[in-house]
PDB file of C-alpha atoms in Angstrom:
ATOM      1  CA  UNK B   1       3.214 -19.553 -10.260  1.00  0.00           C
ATOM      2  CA  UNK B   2       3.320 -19.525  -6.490  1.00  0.00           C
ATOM      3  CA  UNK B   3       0.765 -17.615  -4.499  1.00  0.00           C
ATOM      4  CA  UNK B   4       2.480 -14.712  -3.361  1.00  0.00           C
ATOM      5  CA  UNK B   5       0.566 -11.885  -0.623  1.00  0.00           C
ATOM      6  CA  UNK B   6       2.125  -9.179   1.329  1.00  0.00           C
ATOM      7  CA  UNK B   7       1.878  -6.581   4.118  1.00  0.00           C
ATOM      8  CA  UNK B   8       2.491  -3.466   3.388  1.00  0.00           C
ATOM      9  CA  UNK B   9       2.589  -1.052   6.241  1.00  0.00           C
ATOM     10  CA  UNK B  10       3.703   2.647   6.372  1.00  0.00           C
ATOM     11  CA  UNK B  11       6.487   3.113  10.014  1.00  0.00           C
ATOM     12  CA  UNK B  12       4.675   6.211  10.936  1.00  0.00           C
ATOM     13  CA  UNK B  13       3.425   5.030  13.884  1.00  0.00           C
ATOM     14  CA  UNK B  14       2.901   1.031  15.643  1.00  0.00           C
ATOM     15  CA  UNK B  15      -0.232  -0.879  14.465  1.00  0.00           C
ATOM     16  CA  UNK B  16      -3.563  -0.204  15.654  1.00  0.00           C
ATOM     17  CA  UNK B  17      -6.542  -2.909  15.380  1.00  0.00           C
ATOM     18  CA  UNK B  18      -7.401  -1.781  12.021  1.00  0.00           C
ATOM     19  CA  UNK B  19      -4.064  -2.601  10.775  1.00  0.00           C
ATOM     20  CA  UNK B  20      -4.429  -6.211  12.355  1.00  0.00           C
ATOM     21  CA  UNK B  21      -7.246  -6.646  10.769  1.00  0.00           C
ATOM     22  CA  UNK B  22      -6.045  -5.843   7.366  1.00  0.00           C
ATOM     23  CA  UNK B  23      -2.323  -8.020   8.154  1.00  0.00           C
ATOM     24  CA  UNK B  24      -4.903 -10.937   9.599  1.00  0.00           C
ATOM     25  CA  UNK B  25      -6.800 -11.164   6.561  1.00  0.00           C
ATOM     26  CA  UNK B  26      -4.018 -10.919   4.017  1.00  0.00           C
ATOM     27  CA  UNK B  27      -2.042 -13.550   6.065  1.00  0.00           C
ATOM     28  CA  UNK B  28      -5.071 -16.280   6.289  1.00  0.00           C
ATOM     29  CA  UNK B  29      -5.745 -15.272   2.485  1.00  0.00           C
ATOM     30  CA  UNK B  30      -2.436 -16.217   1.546  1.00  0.00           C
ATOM     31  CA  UNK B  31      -1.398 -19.212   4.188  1.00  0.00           C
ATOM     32  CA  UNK B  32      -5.257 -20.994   2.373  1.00  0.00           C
ATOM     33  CA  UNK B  33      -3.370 -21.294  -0.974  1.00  0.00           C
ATOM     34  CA  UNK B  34      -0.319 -22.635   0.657  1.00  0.00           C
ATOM     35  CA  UNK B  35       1.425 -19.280  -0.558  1.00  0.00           C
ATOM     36  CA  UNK B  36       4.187 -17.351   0.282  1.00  0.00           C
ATOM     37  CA  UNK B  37       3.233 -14.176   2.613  1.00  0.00           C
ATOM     38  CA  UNK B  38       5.783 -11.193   2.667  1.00  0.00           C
ATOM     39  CA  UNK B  39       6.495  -7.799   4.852  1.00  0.00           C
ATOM     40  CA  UNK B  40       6.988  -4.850   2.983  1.00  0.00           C
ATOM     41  CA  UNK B  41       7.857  -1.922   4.956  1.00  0.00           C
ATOM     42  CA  UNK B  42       6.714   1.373   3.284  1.00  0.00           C
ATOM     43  CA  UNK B  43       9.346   3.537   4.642  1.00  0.00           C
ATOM     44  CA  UNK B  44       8.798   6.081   1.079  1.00  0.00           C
ATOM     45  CA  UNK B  45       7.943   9.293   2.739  1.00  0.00           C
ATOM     46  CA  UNK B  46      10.909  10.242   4.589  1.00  0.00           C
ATOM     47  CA  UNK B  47       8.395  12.908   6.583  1.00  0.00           C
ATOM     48  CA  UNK B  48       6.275  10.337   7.727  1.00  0.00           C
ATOM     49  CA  UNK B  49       8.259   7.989   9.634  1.00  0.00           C
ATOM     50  CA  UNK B  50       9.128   7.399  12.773  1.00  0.00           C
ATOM     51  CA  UNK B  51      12.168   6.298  14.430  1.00  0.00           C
ATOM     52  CA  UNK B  52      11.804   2.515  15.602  1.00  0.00           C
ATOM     53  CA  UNK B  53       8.002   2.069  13.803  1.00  0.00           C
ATOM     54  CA  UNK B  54       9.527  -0.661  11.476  1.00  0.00           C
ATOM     55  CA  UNK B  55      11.214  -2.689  14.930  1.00  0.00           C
ATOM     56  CA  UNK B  56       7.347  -2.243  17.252  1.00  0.00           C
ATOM     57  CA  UNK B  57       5.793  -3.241  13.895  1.00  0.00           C
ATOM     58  CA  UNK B  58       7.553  -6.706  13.420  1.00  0.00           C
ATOM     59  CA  UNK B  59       7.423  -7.129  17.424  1.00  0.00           C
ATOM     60  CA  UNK B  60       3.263  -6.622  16.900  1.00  0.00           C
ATOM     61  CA  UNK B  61       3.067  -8.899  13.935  1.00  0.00           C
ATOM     62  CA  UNK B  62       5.118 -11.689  15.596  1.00  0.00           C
ATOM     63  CA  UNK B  63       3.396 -11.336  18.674  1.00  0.00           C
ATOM     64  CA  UNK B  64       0.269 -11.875  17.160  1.00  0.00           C
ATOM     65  CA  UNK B  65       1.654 -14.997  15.343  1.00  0.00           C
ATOM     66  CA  UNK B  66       1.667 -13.383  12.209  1.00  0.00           C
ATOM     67  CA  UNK B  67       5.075 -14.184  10.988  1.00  0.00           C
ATOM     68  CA  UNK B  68       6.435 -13.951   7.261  1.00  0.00           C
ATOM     69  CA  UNK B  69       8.632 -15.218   4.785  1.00  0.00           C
ATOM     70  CA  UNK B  70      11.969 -14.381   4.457  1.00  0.00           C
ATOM     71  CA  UNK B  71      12.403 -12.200   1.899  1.00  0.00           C
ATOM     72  CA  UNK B  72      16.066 -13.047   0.432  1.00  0.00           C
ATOM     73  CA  UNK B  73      18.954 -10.382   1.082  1.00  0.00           C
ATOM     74  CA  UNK B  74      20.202 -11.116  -2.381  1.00  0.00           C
ATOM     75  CA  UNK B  75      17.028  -9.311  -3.953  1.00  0.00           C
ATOM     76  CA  UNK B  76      16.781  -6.295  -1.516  1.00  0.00           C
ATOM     77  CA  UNK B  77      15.977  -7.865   1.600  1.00  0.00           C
ATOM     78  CA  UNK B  78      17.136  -6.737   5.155  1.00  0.00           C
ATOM     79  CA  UNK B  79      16.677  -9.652   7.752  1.00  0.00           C
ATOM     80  CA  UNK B  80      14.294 -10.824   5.499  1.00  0.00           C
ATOM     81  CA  UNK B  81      11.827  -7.523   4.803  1.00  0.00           C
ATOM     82  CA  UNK B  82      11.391  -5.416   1.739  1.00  0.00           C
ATOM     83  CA  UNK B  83      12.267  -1.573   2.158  1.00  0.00           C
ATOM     84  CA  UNK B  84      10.973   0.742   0.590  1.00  0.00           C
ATOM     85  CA  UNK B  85      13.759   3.378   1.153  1.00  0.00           C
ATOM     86  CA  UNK B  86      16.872   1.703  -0.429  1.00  0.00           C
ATOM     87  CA  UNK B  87      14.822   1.330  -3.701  1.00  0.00           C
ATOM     88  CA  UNK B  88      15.165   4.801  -5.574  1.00  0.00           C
ATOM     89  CA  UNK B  89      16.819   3.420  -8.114  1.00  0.00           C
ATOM     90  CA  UNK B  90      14.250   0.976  -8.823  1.00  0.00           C
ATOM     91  CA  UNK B  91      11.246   3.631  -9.046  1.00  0.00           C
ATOM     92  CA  UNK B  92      13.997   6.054 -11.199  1.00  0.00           C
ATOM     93  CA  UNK B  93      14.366   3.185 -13.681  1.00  0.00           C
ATOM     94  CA  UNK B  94      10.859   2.954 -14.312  1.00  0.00           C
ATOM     95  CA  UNK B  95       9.861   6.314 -14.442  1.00  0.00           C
ATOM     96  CA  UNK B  96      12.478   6.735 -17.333  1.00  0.00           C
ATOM     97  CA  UNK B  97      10.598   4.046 -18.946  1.00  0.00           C
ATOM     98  CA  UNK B  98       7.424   5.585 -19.171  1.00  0.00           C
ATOM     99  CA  UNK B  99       8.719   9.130 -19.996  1.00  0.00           C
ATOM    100  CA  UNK B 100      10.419   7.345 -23.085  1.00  0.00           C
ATOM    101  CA  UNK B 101       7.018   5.838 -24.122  1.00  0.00           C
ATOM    102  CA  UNK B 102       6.011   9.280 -23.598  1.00  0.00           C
ATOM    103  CA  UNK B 103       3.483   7.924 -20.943  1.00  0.00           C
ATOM    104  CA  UNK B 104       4.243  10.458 -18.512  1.00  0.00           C
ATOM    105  CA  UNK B 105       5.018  14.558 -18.215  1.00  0.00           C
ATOM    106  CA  UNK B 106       6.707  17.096 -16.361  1.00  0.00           C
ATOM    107  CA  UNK B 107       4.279  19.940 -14.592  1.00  0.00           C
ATOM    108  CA  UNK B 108       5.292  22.800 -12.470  1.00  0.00           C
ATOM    109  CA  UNK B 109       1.990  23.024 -10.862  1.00  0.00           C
ATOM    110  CA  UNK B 110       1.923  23.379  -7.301  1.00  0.00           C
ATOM    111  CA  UNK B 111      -0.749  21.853  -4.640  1.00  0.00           C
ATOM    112  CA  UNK B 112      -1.178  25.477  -3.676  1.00  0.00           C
ATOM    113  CA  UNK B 113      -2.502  26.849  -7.053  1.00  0.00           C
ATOM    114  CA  UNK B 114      -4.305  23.504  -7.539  1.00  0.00           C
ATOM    115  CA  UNK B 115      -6.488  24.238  -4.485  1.00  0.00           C
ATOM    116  CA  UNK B 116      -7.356  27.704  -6.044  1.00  0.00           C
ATOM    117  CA  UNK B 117      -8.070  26.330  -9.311  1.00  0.00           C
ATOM    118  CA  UNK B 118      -9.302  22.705  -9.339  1.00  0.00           C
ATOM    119  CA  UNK B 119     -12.285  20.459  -8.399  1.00  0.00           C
ATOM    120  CA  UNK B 120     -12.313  18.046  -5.992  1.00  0.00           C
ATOM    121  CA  UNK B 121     -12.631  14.219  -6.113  1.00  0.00           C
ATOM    122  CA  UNK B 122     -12.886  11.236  -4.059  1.00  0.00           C
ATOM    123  CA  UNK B 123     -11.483  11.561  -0.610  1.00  0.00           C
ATOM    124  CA  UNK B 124     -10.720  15.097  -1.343  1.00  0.00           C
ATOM    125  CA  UNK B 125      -8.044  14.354  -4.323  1.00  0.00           C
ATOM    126  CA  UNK B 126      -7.619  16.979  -6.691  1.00  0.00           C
ATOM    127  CA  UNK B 127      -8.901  16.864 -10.236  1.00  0.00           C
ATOM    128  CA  UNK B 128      -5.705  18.057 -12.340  1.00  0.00           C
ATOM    129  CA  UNK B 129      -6.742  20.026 -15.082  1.00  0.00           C
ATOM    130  CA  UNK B 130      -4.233  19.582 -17.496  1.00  0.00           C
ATOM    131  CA  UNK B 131      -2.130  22.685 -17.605  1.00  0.00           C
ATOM    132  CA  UNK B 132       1.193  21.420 -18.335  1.00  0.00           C
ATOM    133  CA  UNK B 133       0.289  17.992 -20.527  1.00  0.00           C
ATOM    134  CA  UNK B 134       1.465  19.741 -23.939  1.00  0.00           C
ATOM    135  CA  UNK B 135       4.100  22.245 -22.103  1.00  0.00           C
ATOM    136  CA  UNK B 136       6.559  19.453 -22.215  1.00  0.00           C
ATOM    137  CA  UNK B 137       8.503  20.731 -19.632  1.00  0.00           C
ATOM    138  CA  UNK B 138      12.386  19.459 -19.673  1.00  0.00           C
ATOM    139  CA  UNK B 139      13.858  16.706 -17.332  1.00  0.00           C
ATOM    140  CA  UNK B 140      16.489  18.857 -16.737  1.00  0.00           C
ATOM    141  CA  UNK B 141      14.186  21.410 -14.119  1.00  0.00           C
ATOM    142  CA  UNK B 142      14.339  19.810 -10.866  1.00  0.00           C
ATOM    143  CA  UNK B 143      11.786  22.067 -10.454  1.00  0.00           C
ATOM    144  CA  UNK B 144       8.830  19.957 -11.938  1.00  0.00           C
ATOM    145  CA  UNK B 145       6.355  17.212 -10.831  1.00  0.00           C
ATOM    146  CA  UNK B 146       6.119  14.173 -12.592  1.00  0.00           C
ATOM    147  CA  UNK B 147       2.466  12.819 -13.742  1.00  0.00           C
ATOM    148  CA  UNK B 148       1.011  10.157 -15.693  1.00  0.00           C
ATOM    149  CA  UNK B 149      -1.020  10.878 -18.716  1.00  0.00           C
ATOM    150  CA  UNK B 150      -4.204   8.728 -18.140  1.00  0.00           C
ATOM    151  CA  UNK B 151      -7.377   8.418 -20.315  1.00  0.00           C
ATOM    152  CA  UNK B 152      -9.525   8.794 -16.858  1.00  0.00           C
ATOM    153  CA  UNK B 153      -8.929  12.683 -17.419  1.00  0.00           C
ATOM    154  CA  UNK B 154      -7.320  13.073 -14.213  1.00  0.00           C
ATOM    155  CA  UNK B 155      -3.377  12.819 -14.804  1.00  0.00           C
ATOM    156  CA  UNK B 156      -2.078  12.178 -11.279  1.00  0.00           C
ATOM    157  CA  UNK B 157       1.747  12.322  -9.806  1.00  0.00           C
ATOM    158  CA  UNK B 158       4.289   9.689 -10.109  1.00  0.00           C
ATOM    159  CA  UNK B 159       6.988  12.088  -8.689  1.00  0.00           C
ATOM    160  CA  UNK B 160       6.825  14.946  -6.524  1.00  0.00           C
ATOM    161  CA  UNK B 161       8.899  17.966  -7.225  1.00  0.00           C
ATOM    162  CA  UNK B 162      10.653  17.676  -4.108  1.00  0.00           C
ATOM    163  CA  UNK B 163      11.919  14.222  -5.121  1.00  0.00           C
ATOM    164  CA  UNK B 164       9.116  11.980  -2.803  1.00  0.00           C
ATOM    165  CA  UNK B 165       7.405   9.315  -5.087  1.00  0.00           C
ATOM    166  CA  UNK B 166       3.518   8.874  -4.779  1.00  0.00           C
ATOM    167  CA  UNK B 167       2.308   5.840  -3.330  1.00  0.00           C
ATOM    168  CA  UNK B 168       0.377   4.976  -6.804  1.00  0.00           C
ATOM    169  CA  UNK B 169       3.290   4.401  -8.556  1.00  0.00           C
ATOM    170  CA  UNK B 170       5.686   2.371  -6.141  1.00  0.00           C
ATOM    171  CA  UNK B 171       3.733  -0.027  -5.091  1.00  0.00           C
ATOM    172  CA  UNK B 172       2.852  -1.232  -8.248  1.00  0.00           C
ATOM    173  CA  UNK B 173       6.471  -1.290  -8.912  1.00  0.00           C
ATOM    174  CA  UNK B 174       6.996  -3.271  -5.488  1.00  0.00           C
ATOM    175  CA  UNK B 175       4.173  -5.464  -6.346  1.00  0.00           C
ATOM    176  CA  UNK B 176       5.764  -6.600  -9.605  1.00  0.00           C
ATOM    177  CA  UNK B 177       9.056  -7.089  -8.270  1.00  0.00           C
ATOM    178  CA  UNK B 178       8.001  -9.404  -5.468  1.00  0.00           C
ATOM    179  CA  UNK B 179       5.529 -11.387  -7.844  1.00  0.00           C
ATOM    180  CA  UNK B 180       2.533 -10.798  -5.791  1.00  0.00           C
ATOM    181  CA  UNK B 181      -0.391 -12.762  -6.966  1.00  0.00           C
ATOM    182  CA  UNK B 182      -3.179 -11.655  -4.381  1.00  0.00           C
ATOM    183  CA  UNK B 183      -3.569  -7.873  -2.690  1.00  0.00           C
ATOM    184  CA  UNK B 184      -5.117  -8.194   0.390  1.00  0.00           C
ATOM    185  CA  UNK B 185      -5.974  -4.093   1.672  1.00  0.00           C
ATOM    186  CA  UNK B 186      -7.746  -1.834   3.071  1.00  0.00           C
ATOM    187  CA  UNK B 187     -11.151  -0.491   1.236  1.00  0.00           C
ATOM    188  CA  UNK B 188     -10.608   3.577   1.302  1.00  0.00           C
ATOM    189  CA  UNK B 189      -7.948   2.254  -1.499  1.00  0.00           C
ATOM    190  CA  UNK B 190     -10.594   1.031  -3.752  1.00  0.00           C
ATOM    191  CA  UNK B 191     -10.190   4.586  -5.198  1.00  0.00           C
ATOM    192  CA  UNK B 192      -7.251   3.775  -6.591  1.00  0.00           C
ATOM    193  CA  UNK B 193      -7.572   0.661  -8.703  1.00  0.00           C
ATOM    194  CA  UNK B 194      -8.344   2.270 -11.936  1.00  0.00           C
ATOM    195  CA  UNK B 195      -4.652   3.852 -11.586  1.00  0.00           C
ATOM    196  CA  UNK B 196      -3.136   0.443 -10.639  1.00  0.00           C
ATOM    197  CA  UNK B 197      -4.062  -0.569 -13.390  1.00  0.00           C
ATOM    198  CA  UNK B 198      -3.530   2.412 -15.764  1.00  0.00           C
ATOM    199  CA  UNK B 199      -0.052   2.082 -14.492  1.00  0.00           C
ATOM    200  CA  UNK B 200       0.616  -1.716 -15.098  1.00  0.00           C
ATOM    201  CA  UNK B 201      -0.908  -1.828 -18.842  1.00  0.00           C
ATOM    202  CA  UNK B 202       1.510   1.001 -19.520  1.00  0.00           C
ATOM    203  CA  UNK B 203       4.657  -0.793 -17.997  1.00  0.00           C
ATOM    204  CA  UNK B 204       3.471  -4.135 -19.412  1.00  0.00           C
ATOM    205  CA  UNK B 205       2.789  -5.518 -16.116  1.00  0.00           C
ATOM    206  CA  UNK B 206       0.749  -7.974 -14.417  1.00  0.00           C
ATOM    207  CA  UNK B 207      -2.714  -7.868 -12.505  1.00  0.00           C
ATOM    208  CA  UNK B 208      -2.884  -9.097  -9.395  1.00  0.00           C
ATOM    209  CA  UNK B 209      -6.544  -9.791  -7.735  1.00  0.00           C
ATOM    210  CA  UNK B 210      -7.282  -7.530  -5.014  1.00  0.00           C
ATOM    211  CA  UNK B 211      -9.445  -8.659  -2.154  1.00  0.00           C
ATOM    212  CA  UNK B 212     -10.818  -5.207   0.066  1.00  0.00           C
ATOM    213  CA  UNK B 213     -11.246  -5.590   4.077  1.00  0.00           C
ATOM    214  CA  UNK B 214     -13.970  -3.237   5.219  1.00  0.00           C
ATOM    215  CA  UNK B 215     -12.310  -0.613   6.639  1.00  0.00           C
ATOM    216  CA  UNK B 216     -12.239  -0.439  10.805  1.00  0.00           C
ATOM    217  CA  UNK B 217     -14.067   2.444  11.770  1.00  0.00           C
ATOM    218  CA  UNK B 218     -14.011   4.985  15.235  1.00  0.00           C
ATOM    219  CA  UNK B 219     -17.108   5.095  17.347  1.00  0.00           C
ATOM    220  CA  UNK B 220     -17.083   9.151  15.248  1.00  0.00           C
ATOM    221  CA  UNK B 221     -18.024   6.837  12.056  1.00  0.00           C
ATOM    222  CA  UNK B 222     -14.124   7.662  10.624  1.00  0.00           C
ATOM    223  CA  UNK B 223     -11.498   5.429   9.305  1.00  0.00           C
ATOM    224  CA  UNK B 224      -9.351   4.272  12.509  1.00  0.00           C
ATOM    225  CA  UNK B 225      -6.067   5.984  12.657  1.00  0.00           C
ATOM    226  CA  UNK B 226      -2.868   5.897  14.832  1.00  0.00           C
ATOM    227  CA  UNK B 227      -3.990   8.812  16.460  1.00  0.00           C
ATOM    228  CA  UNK B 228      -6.854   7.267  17.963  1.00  0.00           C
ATOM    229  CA  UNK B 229      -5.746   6.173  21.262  1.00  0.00           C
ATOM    230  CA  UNK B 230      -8.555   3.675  22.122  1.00  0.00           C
ATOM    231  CA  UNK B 231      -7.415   1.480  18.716  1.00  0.00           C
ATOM    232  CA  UNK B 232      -3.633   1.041  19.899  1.00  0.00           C
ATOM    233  CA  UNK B 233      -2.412  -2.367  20.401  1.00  0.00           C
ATOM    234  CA  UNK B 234      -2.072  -3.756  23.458  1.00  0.00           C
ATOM    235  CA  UNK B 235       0.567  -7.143  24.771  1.00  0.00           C
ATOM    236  CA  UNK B 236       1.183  -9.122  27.043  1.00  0.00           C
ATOM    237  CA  UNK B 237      -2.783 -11.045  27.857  1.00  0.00           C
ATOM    238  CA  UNK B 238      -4.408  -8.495  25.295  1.00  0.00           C
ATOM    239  CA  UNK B 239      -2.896 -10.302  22.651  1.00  0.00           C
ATOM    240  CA  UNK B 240      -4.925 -13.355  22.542  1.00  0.00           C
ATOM    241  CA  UNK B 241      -8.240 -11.035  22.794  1.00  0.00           C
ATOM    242  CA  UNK B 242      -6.674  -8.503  20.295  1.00  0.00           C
ATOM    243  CA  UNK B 243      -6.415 -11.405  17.227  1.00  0.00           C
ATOM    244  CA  UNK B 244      -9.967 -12.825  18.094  1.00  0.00           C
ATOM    245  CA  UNK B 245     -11.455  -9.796  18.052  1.00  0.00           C
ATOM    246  CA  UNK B 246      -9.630  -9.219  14.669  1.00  0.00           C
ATOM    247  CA  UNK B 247     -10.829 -12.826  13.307  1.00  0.00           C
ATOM    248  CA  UNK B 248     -15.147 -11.791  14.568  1.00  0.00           C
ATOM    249  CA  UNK B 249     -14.583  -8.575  12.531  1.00  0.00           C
ATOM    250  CA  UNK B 250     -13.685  -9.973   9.433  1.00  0.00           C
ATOM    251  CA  UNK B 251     -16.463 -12.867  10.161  1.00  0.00           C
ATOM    252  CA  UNK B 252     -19.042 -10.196  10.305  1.00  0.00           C
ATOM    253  CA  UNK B 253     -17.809  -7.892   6.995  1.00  0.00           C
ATOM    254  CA  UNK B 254     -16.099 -10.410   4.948  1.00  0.00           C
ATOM    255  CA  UNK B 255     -18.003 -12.932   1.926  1.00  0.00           C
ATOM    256  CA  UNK B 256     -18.898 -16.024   3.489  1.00  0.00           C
ATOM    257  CA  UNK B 257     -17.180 -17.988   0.504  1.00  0.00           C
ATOM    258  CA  UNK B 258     -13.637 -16.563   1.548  1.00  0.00           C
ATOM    259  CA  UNK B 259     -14.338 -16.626   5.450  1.00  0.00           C
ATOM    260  CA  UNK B 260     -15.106 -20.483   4.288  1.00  0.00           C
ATOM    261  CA  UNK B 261     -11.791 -20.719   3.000  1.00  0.00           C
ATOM    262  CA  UNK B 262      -9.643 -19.267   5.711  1.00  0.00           C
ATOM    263  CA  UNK B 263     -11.393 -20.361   8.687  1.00  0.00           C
ATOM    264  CA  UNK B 264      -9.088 -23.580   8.934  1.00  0.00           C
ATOM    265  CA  UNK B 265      -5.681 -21.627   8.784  1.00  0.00           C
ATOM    266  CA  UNK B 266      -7.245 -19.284  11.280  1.00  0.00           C
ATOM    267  CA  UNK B 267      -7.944 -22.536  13.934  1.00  0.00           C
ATOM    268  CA  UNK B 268      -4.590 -24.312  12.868  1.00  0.00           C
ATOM    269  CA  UNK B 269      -2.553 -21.297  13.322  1.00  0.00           C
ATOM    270  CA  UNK B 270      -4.789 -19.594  16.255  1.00  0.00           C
ATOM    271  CA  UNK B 271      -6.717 -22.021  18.454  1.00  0.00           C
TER     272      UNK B 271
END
């Protein structure tokens, strides 16, 4: 099997240097196994993106020599990058899977009376008690939410009520369809790995390793955002300083094994 990686970013905003970081390491991860590294542009949540994010996203990642494979047109592509948006279909197709293995139910809880009623997790996720697992609520009501029954005790959504899909779900989906070997991301998603993989035993699907980048932090001690000013890219001579910088961060939080590894694609590719 080829070695298959990808970058995944949401268009709600360009890259900041915590997103470079996370693209830098997934692209010298990949490039040491002579694999194939794809763009996947998370474009889901409708409410969350911005017009033209996708377009200053591939400008950044080229500009910063970190270019991808083309991804072909024939399986979903657009000038070579994986969209999230075109892909209902995809995530429908699936979801009807798992409600016929009955893996899945409908609830008609809302966030609202989950705040008033439920305890909190990690990073503020809410513990679902279970109200509507034995209800089983029809697929008809276009009213419900759909969530996964999982034997962690906290069934969490697949499918909003208002139609949006959950993160969770598609990019496992995503991740199967594009045969990615390696996940290369962020660690405020180590949360979530129990869940990946709750979701790909169910669908019969494979496990990729995932590799977790120390997450870039603020001078407040919180995860870098887009709305931090001081993080945003910068071209033109920055750009050359901005990858460097990117390459001494993950020399300084990353296992010495893997820096080991990827410190020759980083020269070859870099210096």
């Amino acid at each position: 099997m080829i070695y298959s990686g990808r970058f995944a970013p949401s268009p709600s905003g360009p890259l900041h240097f915590g997103s470079l970081v996370t693209a830098l390491a997934s692209f010298l991860d990949c490039k040491s196994k002579n694999g194939r590294w794809w763009l996947r542009i998370e474009d889901i949540d409708k409410l969350r993106v911005k017009t033209d994010s996708s377009e200053i996203i591939k400008k950044q990642l080229r500009d910063h020599g970190l270019v991808w494979d083309y991804w072909p047109d024939t399986q979903g592509g657009i000038d070579g990058v994986l969209y999230q948006h075109p892909r209902h279909h995809y995530y429908l197709e699936n979801l009807y899977k798992l409600i016929n293995l009955n893996k899945v139910f409908g609830c008609s809880c809302s966030r609202k009376y989950l705040k008033l009623t439920a305890r909190k997790l990690e990073y503020s996720n809410l513990h679902y008690p279970g109200f509507c697992r034995d209800l089983n609520l029809s697929a008809l009501d276009q009213y419900i939410s759909w969530r996964f029954k999982s034997v962690l005790n906290n069934d969490f959504v697949l499918r909003r009520a208002d139609g949006t899909w959950n993160y969770l779900f598609v990019v496992v989906l995503d991740d199967h369809f594009q045969n990615i070997t390696s996940v290369v991301r962020g660690s405020d998603l180590c949360t979530t790995i129990r869940q990946n993989r709750e979701l790909q035993t169910a669908l019969g699907l494979s496990f990729p390793t995932i590799l977790h980048v120390p997450i870039v932090k603020s001078t407040n001690g919180r995860k870098l955002s887009k709305r931090d000013e001081n993080a945003n890219l910068r071209g033109g001579i920055y750009i050359r300083k901005q990858i460097v910088s990117a390459w001494q961060y993950l020399q300084k939080n990353m296992p010495h094994t893997w820096l080991a590894g990827v410190e020759g694609i980083f020269r070859k590719n870099f210096y």
